[in-house]
Tab-separated table of C-alpha atoms in Angstrom:
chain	number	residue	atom	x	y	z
A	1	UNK	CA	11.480	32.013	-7.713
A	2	UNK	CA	12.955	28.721	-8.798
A	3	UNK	CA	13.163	27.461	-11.613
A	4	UNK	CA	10.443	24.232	-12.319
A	5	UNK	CA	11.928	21.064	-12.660
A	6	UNK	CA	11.055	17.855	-12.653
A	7	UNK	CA	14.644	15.897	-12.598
A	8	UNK	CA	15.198	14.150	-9.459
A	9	UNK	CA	17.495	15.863	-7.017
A	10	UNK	CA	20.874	13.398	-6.832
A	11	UNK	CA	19.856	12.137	-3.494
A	12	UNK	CA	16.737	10.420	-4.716
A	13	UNK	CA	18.168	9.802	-7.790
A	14	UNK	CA	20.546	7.884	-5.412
A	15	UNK	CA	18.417	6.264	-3.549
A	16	UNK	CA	16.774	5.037	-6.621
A	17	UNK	CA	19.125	3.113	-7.906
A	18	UNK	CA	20.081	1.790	-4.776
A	19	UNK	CA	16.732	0.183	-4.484
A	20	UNK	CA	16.800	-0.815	-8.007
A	21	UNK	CA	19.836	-2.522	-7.399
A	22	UNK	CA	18.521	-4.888	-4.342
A	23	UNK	CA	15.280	-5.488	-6.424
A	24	UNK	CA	17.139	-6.767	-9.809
A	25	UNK	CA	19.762	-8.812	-7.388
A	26	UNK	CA	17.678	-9.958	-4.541
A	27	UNK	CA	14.340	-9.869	-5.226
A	28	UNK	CA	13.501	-10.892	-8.671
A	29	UNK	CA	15.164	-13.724	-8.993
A	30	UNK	CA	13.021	-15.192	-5.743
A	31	UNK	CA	10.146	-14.054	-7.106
A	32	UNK	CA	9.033	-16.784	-8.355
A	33	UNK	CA	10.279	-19.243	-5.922
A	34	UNK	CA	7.699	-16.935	-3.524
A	35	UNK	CA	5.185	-17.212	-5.510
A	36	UNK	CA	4.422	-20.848	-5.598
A	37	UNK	CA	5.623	-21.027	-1.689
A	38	UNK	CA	2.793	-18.326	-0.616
A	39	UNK	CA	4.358	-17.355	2.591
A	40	UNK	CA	5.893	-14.429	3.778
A	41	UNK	CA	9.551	-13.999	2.355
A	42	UNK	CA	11.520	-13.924	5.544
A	43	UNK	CA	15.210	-13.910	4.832
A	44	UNK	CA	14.457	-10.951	1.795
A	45	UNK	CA	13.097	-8.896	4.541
A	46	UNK	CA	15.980	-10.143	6.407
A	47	UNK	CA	18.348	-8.948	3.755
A	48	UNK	CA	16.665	-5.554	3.141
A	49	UNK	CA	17.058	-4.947	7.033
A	50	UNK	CA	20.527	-5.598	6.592
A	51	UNK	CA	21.346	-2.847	4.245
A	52	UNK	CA	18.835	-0.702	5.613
A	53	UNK	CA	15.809	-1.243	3.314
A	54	UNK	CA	13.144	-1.990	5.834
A	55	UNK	CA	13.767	0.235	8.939
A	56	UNK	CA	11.979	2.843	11.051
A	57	UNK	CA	14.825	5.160	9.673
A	58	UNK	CA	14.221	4.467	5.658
A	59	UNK	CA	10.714	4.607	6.026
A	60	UNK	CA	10.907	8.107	8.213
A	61	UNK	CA	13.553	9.690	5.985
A	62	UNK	CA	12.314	9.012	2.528
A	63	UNK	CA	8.817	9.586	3.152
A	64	UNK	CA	9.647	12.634	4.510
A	65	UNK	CA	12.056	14.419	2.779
A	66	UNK	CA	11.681	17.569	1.471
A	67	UNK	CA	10.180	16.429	-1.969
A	68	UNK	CA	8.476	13.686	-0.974
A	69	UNK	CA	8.964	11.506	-4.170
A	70	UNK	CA	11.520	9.521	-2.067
A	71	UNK	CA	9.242	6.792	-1.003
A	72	UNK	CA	7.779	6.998	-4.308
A	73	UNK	CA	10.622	6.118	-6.228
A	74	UNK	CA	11.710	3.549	-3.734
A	75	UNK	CA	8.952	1.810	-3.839
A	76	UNK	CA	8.689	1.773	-7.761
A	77	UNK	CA	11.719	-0.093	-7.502
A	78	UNK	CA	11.126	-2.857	-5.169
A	79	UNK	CA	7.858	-3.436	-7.114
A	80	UNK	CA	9.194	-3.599	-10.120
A	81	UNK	CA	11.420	-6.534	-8.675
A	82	UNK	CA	7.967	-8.284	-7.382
A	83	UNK	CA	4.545	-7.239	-6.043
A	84	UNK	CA	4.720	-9.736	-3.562
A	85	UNK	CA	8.054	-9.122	-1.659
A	86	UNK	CA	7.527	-5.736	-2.401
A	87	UNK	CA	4.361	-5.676	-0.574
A	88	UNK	CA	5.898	-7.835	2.278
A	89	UNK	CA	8.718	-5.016	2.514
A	90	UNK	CA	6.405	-1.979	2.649
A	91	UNK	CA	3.041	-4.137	4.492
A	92	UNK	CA	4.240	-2.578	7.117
A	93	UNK	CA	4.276	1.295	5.960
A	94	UNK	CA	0.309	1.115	6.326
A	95	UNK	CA	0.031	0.468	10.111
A	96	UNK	CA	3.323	3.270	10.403
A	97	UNK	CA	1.061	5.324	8.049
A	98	UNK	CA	-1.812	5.504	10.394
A	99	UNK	CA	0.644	5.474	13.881
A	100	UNK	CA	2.281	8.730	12.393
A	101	UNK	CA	-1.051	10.530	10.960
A	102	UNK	CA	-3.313	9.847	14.615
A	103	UNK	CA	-0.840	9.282	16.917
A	104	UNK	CA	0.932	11.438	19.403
A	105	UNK	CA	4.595	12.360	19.621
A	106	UNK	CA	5.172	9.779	22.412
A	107	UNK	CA	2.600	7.479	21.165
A	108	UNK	CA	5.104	7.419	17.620
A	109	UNK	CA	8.143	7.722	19.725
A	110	UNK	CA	6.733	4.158	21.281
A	111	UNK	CA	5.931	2.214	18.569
A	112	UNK	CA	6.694	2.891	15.069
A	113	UNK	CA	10.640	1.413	16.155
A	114	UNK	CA	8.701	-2.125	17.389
A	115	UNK	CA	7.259	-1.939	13.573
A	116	UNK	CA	10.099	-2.719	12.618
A	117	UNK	CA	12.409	-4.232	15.198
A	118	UNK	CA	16.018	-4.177	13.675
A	119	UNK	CA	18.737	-5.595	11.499
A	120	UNK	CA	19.312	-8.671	13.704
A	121	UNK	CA	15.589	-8.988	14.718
A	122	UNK	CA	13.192	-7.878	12.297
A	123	UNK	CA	9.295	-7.213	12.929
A	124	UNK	CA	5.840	-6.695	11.216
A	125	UNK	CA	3.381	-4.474	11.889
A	126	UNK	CA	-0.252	-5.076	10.550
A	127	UNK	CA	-3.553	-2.067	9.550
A	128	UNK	CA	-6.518	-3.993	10.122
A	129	UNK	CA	-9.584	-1.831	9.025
A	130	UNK	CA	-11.341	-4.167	6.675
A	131	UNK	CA	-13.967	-6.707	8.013
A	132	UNK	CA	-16.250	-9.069	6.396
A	133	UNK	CA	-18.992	-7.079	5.759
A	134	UNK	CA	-17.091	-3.313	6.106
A	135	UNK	CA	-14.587	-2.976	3.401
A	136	UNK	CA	-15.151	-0.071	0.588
A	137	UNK	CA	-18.062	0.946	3.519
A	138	UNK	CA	-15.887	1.793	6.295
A	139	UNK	CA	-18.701	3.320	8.601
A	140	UNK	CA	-19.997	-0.162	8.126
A	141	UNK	CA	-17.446	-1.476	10.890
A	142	UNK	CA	-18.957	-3.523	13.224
A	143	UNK	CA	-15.826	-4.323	15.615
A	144	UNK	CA	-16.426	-2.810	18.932
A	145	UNK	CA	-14.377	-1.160	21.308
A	146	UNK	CA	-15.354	-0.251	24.882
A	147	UNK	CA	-13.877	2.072	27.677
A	148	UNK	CA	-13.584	0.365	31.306
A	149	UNK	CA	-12.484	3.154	33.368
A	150	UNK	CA	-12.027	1.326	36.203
A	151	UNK	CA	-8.984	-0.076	34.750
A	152	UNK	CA	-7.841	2.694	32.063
A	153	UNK	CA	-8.716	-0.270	29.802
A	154	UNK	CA	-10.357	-0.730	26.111
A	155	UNK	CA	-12.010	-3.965	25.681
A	156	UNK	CA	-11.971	-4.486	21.732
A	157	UNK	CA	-14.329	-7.088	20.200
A	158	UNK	CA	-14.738	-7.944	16.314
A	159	UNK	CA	-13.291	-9.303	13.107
A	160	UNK	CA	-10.537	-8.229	10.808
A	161	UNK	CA	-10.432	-9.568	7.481
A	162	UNK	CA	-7.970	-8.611	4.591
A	163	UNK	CA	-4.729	-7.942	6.731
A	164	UNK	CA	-1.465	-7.436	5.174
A	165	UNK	CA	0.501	-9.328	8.309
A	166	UNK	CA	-2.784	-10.219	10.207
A	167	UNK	CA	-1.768	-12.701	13.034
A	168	UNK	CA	2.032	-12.655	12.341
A	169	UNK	CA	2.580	-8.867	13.074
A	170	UNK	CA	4.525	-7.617	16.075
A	171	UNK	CA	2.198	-4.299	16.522
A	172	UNK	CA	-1.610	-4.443	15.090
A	173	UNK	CA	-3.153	-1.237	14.332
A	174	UNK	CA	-7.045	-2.058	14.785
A	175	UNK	CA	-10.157	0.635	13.684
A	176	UNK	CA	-13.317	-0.454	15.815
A	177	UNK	CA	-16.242	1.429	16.591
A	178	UNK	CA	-16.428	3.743	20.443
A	179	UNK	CA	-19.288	4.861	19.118
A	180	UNK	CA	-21.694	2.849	16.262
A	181	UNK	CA	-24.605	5.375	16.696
A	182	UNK	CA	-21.897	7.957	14.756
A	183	UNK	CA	-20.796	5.413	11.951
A	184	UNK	CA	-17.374	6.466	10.627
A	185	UNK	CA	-17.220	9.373	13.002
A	186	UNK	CA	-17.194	7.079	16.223
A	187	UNK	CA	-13.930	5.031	14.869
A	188	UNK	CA	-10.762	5.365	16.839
A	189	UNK	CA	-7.606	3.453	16.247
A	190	UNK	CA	-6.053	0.927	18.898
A	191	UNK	CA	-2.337	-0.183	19.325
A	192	UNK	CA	-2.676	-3.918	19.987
A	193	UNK	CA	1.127	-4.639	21.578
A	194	UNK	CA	2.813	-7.923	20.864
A	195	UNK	CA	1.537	-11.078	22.663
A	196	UNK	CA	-1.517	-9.617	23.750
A	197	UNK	CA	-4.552	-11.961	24.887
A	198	UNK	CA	-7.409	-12.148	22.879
A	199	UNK	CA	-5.797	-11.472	19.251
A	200	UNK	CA	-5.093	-14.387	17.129
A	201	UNK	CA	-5.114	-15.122	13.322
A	202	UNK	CA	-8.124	-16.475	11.542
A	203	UNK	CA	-8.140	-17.833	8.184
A	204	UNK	CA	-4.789	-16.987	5.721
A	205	UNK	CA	-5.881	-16.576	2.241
A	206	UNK	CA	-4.804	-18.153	-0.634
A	207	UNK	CA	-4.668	-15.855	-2.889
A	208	UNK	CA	-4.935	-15.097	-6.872
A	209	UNK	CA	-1.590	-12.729	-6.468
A	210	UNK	CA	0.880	-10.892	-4.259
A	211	UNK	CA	0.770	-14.460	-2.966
A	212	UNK	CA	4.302	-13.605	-1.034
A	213	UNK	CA	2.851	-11.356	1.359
A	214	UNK	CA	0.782	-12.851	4.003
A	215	UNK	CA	-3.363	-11.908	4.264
A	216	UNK	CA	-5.355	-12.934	6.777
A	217	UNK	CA	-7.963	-12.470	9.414
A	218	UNK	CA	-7.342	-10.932	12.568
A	219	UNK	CA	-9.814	-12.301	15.345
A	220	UNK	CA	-10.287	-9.634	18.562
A	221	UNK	CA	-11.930	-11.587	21.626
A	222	UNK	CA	-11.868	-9.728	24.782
A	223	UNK	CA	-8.504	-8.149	23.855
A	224	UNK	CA	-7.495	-5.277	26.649
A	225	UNK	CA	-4.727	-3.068	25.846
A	226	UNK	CA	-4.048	0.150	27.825
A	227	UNK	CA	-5.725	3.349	27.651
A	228	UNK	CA	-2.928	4.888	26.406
A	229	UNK	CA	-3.285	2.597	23.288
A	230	UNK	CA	-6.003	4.609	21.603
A	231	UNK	CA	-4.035	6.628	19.047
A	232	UNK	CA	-4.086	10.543	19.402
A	233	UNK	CA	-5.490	9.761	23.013
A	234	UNK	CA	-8.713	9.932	24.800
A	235	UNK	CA	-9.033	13.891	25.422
A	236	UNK	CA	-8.632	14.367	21.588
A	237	UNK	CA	-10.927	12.083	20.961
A	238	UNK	CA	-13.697	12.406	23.321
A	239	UNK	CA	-13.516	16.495	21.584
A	240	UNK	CA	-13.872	14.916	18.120
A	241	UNK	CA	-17.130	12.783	19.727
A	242	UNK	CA	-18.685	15.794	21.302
A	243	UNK	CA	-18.068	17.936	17.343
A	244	UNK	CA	-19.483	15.049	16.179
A	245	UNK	CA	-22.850	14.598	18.162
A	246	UNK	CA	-23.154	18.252	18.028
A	247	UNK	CA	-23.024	17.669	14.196
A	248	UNK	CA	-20.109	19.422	13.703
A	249	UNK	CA	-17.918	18.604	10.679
A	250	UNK	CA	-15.268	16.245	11.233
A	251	UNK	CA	-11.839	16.969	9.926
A	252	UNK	CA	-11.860	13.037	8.968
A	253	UNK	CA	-12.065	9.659	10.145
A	254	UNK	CA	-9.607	6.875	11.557
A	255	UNK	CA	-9.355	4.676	8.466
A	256	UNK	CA	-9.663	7.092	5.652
A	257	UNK	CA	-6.764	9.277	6.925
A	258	UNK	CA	-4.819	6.439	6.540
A	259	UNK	CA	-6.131	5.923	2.888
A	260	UNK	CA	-6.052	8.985	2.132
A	261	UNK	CA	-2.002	9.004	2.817
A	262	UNK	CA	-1.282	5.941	1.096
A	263	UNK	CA	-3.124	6.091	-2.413
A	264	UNK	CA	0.032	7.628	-3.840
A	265	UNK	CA	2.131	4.744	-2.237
A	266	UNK	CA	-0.411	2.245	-3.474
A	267	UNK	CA	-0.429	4.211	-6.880
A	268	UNK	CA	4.253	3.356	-6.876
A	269	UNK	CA	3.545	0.208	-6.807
A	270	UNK	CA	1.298	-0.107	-9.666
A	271	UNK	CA	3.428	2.257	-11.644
A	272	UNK	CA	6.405	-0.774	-10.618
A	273	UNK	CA	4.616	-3.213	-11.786
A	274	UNK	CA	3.801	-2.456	-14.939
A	275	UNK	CA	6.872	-0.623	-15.768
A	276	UNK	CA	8.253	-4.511	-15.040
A	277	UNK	CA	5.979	-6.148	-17.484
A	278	UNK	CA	6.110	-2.947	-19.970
A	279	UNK	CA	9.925	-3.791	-20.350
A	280	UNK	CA	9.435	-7.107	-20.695
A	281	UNK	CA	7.562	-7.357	-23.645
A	282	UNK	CA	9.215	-4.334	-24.993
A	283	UNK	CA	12.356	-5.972	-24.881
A	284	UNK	CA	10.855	-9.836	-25.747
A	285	UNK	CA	9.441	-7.688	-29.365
A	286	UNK	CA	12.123	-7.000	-30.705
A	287	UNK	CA	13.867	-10.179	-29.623
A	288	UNK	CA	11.150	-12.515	-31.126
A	289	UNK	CA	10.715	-13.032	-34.922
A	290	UNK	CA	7.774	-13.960	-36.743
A	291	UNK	CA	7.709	-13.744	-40.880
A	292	UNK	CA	11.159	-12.771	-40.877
A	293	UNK	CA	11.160	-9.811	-38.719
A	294	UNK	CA	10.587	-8.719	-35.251
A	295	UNK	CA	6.971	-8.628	-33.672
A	296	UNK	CA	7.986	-5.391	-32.514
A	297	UNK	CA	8.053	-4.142	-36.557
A	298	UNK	CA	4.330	-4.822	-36.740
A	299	UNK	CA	2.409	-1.942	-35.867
A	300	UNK	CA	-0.248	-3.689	-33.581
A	301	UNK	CA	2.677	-4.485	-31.231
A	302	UNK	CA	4.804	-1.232	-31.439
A	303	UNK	CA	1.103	0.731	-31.026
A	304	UNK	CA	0.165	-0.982	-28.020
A	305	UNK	CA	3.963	-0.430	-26.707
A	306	UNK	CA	3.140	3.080	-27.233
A	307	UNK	CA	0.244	3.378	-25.112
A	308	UNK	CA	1.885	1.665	-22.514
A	309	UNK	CA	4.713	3.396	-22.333
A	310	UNK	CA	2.865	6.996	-22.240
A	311	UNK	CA	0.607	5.729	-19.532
A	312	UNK	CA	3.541	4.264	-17.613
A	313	UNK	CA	4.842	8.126	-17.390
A	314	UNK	CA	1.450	9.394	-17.249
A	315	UNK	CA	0.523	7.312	-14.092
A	316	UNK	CA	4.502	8.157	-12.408
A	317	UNK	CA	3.907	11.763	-13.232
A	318	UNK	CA	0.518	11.889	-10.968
A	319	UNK	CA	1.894	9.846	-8.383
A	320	UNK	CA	4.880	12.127	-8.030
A	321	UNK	CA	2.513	15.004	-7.856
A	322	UNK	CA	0.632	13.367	-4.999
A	323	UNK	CA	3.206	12.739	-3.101
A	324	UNK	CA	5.024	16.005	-3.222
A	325	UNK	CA	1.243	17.413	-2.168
A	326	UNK	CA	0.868	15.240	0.789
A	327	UNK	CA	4.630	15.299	2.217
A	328	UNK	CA	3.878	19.504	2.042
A	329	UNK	CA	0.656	19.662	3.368
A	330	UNK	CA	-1.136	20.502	0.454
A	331	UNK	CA	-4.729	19.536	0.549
A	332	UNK	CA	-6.120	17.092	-1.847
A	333	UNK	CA	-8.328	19.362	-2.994
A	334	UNK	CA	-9.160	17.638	-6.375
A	335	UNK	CA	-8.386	14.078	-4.864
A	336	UNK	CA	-5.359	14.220	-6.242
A	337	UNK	CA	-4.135	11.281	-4.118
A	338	UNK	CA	-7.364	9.259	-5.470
A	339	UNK	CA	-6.358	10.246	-9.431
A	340	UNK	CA	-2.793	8.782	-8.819
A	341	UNK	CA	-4.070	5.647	-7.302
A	342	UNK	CA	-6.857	5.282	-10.141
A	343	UNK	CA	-4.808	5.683	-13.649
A	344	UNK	CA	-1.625	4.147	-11.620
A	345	UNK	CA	-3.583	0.898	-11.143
A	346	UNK	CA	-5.778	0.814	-14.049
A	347	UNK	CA	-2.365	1.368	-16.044
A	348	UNK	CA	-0.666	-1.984	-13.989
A	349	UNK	CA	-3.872	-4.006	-15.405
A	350	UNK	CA	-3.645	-2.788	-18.943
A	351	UNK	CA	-0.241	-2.834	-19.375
A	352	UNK	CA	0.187	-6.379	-17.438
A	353	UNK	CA	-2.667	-8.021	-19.754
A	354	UNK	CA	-1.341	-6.650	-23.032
A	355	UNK	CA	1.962	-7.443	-21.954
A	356	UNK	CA	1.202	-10.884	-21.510
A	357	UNK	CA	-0.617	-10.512	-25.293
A	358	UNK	CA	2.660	-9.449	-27.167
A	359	UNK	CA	4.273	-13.107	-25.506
A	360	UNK	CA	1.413	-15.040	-26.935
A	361	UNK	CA	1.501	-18.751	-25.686
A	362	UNK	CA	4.673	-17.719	-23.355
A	363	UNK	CA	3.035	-14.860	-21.779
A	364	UNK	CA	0.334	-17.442	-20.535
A	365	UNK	CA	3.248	-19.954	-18.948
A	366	UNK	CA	4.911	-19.606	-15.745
A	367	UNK	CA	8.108	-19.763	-17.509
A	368	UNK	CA	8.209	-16.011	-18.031
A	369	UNK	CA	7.410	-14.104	-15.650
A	370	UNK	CA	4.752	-11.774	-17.316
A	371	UNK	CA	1.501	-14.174	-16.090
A	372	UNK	CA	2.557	-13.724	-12.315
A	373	UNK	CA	3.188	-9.756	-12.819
A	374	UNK	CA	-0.622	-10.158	-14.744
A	375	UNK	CA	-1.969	-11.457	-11.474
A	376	UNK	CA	-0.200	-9.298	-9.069
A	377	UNK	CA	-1.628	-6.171	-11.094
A	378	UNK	CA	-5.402	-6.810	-10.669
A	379	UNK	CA	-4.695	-6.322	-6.628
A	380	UNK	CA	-4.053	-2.819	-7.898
A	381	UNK	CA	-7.718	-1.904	-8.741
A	382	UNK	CA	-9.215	-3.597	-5.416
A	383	UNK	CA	-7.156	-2.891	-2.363
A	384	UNK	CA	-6.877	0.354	-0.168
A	385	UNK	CA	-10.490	1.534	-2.406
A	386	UNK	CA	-11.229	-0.317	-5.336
A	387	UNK	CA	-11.391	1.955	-8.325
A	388	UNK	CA	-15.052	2.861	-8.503
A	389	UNK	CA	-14.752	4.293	-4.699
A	390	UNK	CA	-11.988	6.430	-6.087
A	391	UNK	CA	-14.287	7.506	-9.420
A	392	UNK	CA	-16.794	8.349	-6.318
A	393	UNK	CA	-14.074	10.490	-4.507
A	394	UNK	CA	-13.360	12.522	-7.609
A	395	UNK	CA	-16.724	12.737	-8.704
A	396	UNK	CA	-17.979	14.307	-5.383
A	397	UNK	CA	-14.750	16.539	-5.420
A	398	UNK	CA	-15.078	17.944	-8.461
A	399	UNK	CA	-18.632	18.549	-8.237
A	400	UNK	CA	-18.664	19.701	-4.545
A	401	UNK	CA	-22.174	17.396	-4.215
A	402	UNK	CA	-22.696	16.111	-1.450
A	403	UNK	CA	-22.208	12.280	0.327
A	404	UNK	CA	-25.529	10.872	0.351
């Protein structure tokens, strides 16, 4: 038996600090700059194409290597850089999350490479599952989706609301309703392929972070896309209805499964961000003098850079273990992947906000870059389940009581 260990193999060590590198070069200094522009950062995705950052092959290889702390430590990286470009680098890892958990072989084969188009001509794709009045309530979906067999066609009708890359995605990945009578059971996900009819982008949000990375509504009117567009195909899923209105249990539903693959993503990103601000202040307390000595010599400073260190490693450590669960099949069965996103993001708001209390009055400017890492963090304990829905997963885990 092997001995445990928890250094990083040199590969991912490797791939680390590549990562690292682009994000201190490339993306921090723009960060900013991005900020106050609020539009998607176009020649940094550009840029990571170039050197192989955003591609079908990255994305394959490091979330599936053997570990599977690749992605994780990649993506700690580019968010420590920013949360916005980071976000507008990986946006696109959701919709190629779901593809590659529902789809088929040939289904994958087809469109996770138009995800990301290439070097010279680079794409978005977009995972539209929220809607106005459906987001921690997923069964709650109202858009619609309807079979014409005459055609092999699915008319899709409804809403999207809170899409990373809604409306200026290449490839939409859409959750609507076959079957509304079954709630979260009846959801399939659709392929919507570039230029098709119907789709078109509602309102873009301003928003209070992450403003680099483009959210917006995705409006479905009469859009028809092929039958072969329903991911994991029709046969699968007409077997998962009939379980279903038998009252069969259901080994899990459209949206969640992508959820439930992505919380330790989400949970690397936190873990970036506050790592960023964490260093910040660390480095701005022992810098900064007040009566003759560093702030960092006072013990209300060096105590709260205490805590936020040890919950910076706490909140990596259950990420890590996440991760390495879900790229080797191991079941969540303690939602582990819901514990990594919880502490990782309620770590990115504490540490952000005291953070931005060890730079006083310059914590609270946009002169130092603490107040827009502050912002970016509360995103953290919202998106992809706020962080009472993941209390509720754990609770019912742990207890084994069930959904009502």
């Amino acid at each position: 038996m092997p001995d445990f260990s928890l250094q990083l193999p040199e590969e991912i060590s490797d791939v680390r600090d590549w990562t690292h590198g682009f994000a201190k070069d490339v993306i921090r200094p723009a960060g900013a700059e991005w900020d106050e522009r609020e539009e998607t950062p176009w020649p940094i995705i550009q840029e990571a194409a170039k050197i192989g950052l955003y591609s079908l092959d990255f994305f394959a290889t490091q979330a599936f290597e053997e570990s599977g702390l690749g992605m994780a430590v990649a993506i700690e990286e580019l968010f420590w850089g920013d949360s916005g470009i980071g976000l507008s680098i990986m946006g696109t890892g959701l919709a190629a999350a779901s593809l590659s958990k529902t789809g088929t072989p040939e289904q994958i084969g087809e469109w996770a490479p138009q995800m990301f188009g290439t070097a010279d001509d680079v794409k978005l794709a977009a995972f539209c599952a929220s809607e106005p009045g459906a987001g921690s309530d997923v069964s709650a979906i109202k858009t619609r989706a309807v079979y014409d067999q005459a055609k092999d066609e699915w008319v899709i009708n409804g809403v999207k609301t809170w899409a990373t890359n809604g409306g200026i995605a290449n490839v939409h990945v859409v959750i609507a309703s076959v079957d509304p009578e079954l709630g979260s059971r009846g959801q399939a996900s659709f392929i919507i392929p570039p230029n098709t009819p119907g789709l078109s982008q509602g309102q873009k949000f301003l928003k209070h972070g992450i403003r680099a990375s483009h959210t917006a509504e995705v409006v479905l009117d009469d859009v028809r896309v092929p039958g072969s567009c329903l991911l994991g195909g029709k046969d699968k899923f007409d077997e998962r209805l009939a379980r279903a209105r038998e009252g069969k249990r259901s080994k899990g539903q459209a949206a969640m499964k992508t959820f439930e693959a992505t919380r330790p993503t989400v949970g690397a990103m936190a873990v970036g961000c506050a790592r960023a601000a964490y260093e910040y202040a660390r480095d701005y307390s022992v810098q900064r003098e007040q009566f003759g000595k560093p702030i960092g010599d006072n013990q209300g400073v060096a105590f709260l850079l205490a805590e936020m260190a040890t919950r910076i490693d706490a909140a990596r450590l259950l990420v890590w273990r996440a991760a390495w669960m879900a790229r080797n099949g191991k079941d969540f069965d303690n939602a582990e992947g819901s514990m990594s996103k919880l502490y990782a993001s309620e770590t990115a708001t504490f540490v952000t906000q005291n953070a931005l209390r060890i730079l006083g009055g310059n914590g609270y400017t946009r002169e130092y870059p603490v107040e827009r890492w502050h912002r970016d963090a509360t995103i953290y304990t919202i998106f992809e389940g706020a962080s009472e829905i993941q209390k509720l997963i754990i609770g019912r885990t742990v207890t084994g009581l069930p959904v009502r």
